[in-house]
Amino acid sequence: MSFNTFGRLFRFTSFGESHGAAIGCVVDGCPPRIPVTAEEIQVELDKRRPGQSRFTTQRQEPDAVKIMSGVFTDEATGRQVTTGTPIMLLIENVDQRSKDYSDIKDKYRPGHAHYVYDVKYGLFDYRGGGRASARETAARVAAGAIARKIVPGLTVRAALVQMGPHKIDRSRWDWDEVGKNPFFCPDPVQAKFFETYLDGIRKSGSSIGAVIEVVAEGVPAGLGAPVYGKLDADLASALMGINAVKAVEIGDGMAVAELRGEDNADEMQMGNDGKPLFLSNHAGGILGGIATGQPIVARFAVKPTSSILTPRKTVDRYGNNTEVVTKGRHDPCVGIRAVPIAEAMVACVLADHYLMHRAQVDDALPWPFAKPGV
Ligand SMILES: Cc1cc2nc3c(=O)[nH]c(=O)nc-3n(C[C@H](O)[C@H](O)[C@H](O)COP(=O)(O)O)c2cc1C
């Protein structure tokens, strides 16, 4: 089962499955002398960690990360830094409960990956979904914690902006609220409502979808690439590659279909700092595959968890009609824990593009250009 490596210059290869001994990744291509500690990576992993509230799976994984290679103490500063060699990040699995899955090991869960893995590879590690489990995304979050440090001045933040049909009120958006409720929701009023709403969904043995918005600030104008290396295409691919994601949009996304040209194109004026000032950001910070210097805004939809207590019609791997009910421990809204995963994937894409940019072009082009002959 190939395709375990992400990125071009900033690359990571993840390994492990839901109920195996450990998961993790090897980050390759990280520049040397970047300060990094296990504690900093742990901060990001703790945001994604299961079992932190009644609104996520009750699997109790500490997700404690160990840096196994690729770091050394910088004598000049006394800090631990990257050496430029492969960085192996290891997270042991400690709370596997594989017997939860033995009753349904031959039945395909509608909406899950079991059938397609079986049809393609002839086997599926049914214990917690094996390699198709979102447990693998802990490796992405760990790699993302390193990626965040590569682009100077970069901030990547994400928030849950819709659960089921219920959207947040954007006039109440407060980034400080995101860390204060179990939903990563920037609207404190809607976060309160989500408690009752998701309790109802959970207690009825069901699940629900969500929309997440990611905003990257401090992305320098010029980062990105044209044609087959477009930054928006890479971001869309990275976000779509997260488990259960079914749609991605950049900037105004699907809503541009309803706009006229004069409403959609972001007008420009010279700002006081000698840089252009965009009067709006319908483009989501990217034109022609290259960053404009405005915040990069992406949004994506996550489907409702397929593992539910409501019986569903299905077939088994021997070709018989049957029914399946998924017990075990599951997230009633997988969109919640997708928030830190999305931040990590966006950070990895931006780190990769930063290194490609540095490899190809002169970083200090004197814009605005002097007019010839003046
Ligand atoms: C954070 C997170 C947690 C998830 N937990 C579950 C889960 O508990 N049960 C489940 O059926 N799917 C869960 N999923 C989704 C499955 O991993 C995913 O639907 C499955 O692998 C099929 O792939 P696809 O939905 O991308 O097509 C989770 C996804 C994310 C992002």
Short mmCIF file of C-alpha atoms in Angstrom, two decimals, residues 73 77 116 190 214 314:
data_model
loop_
_atom_site.label_atom_id
_atom_site.label_comp_id
_atom_site.label_asym_id
_atom_site.label_seq_id
_atom_site.Cartn_x
_atom_site.Cartn_y
_atom_site.Cartn_z
CA THR A 73 22.20 20.62 20.79
CA THR A 77 22.62 28.68 22.02
CA VAL A 116 -12.41 -0.69 -1.20
CA GLN A 190 -22.85 28.86 18.94
CA VAL A 214 -8.27 27.51 7.92
CA THR A 314 -24.59 -3.86 3.97
#
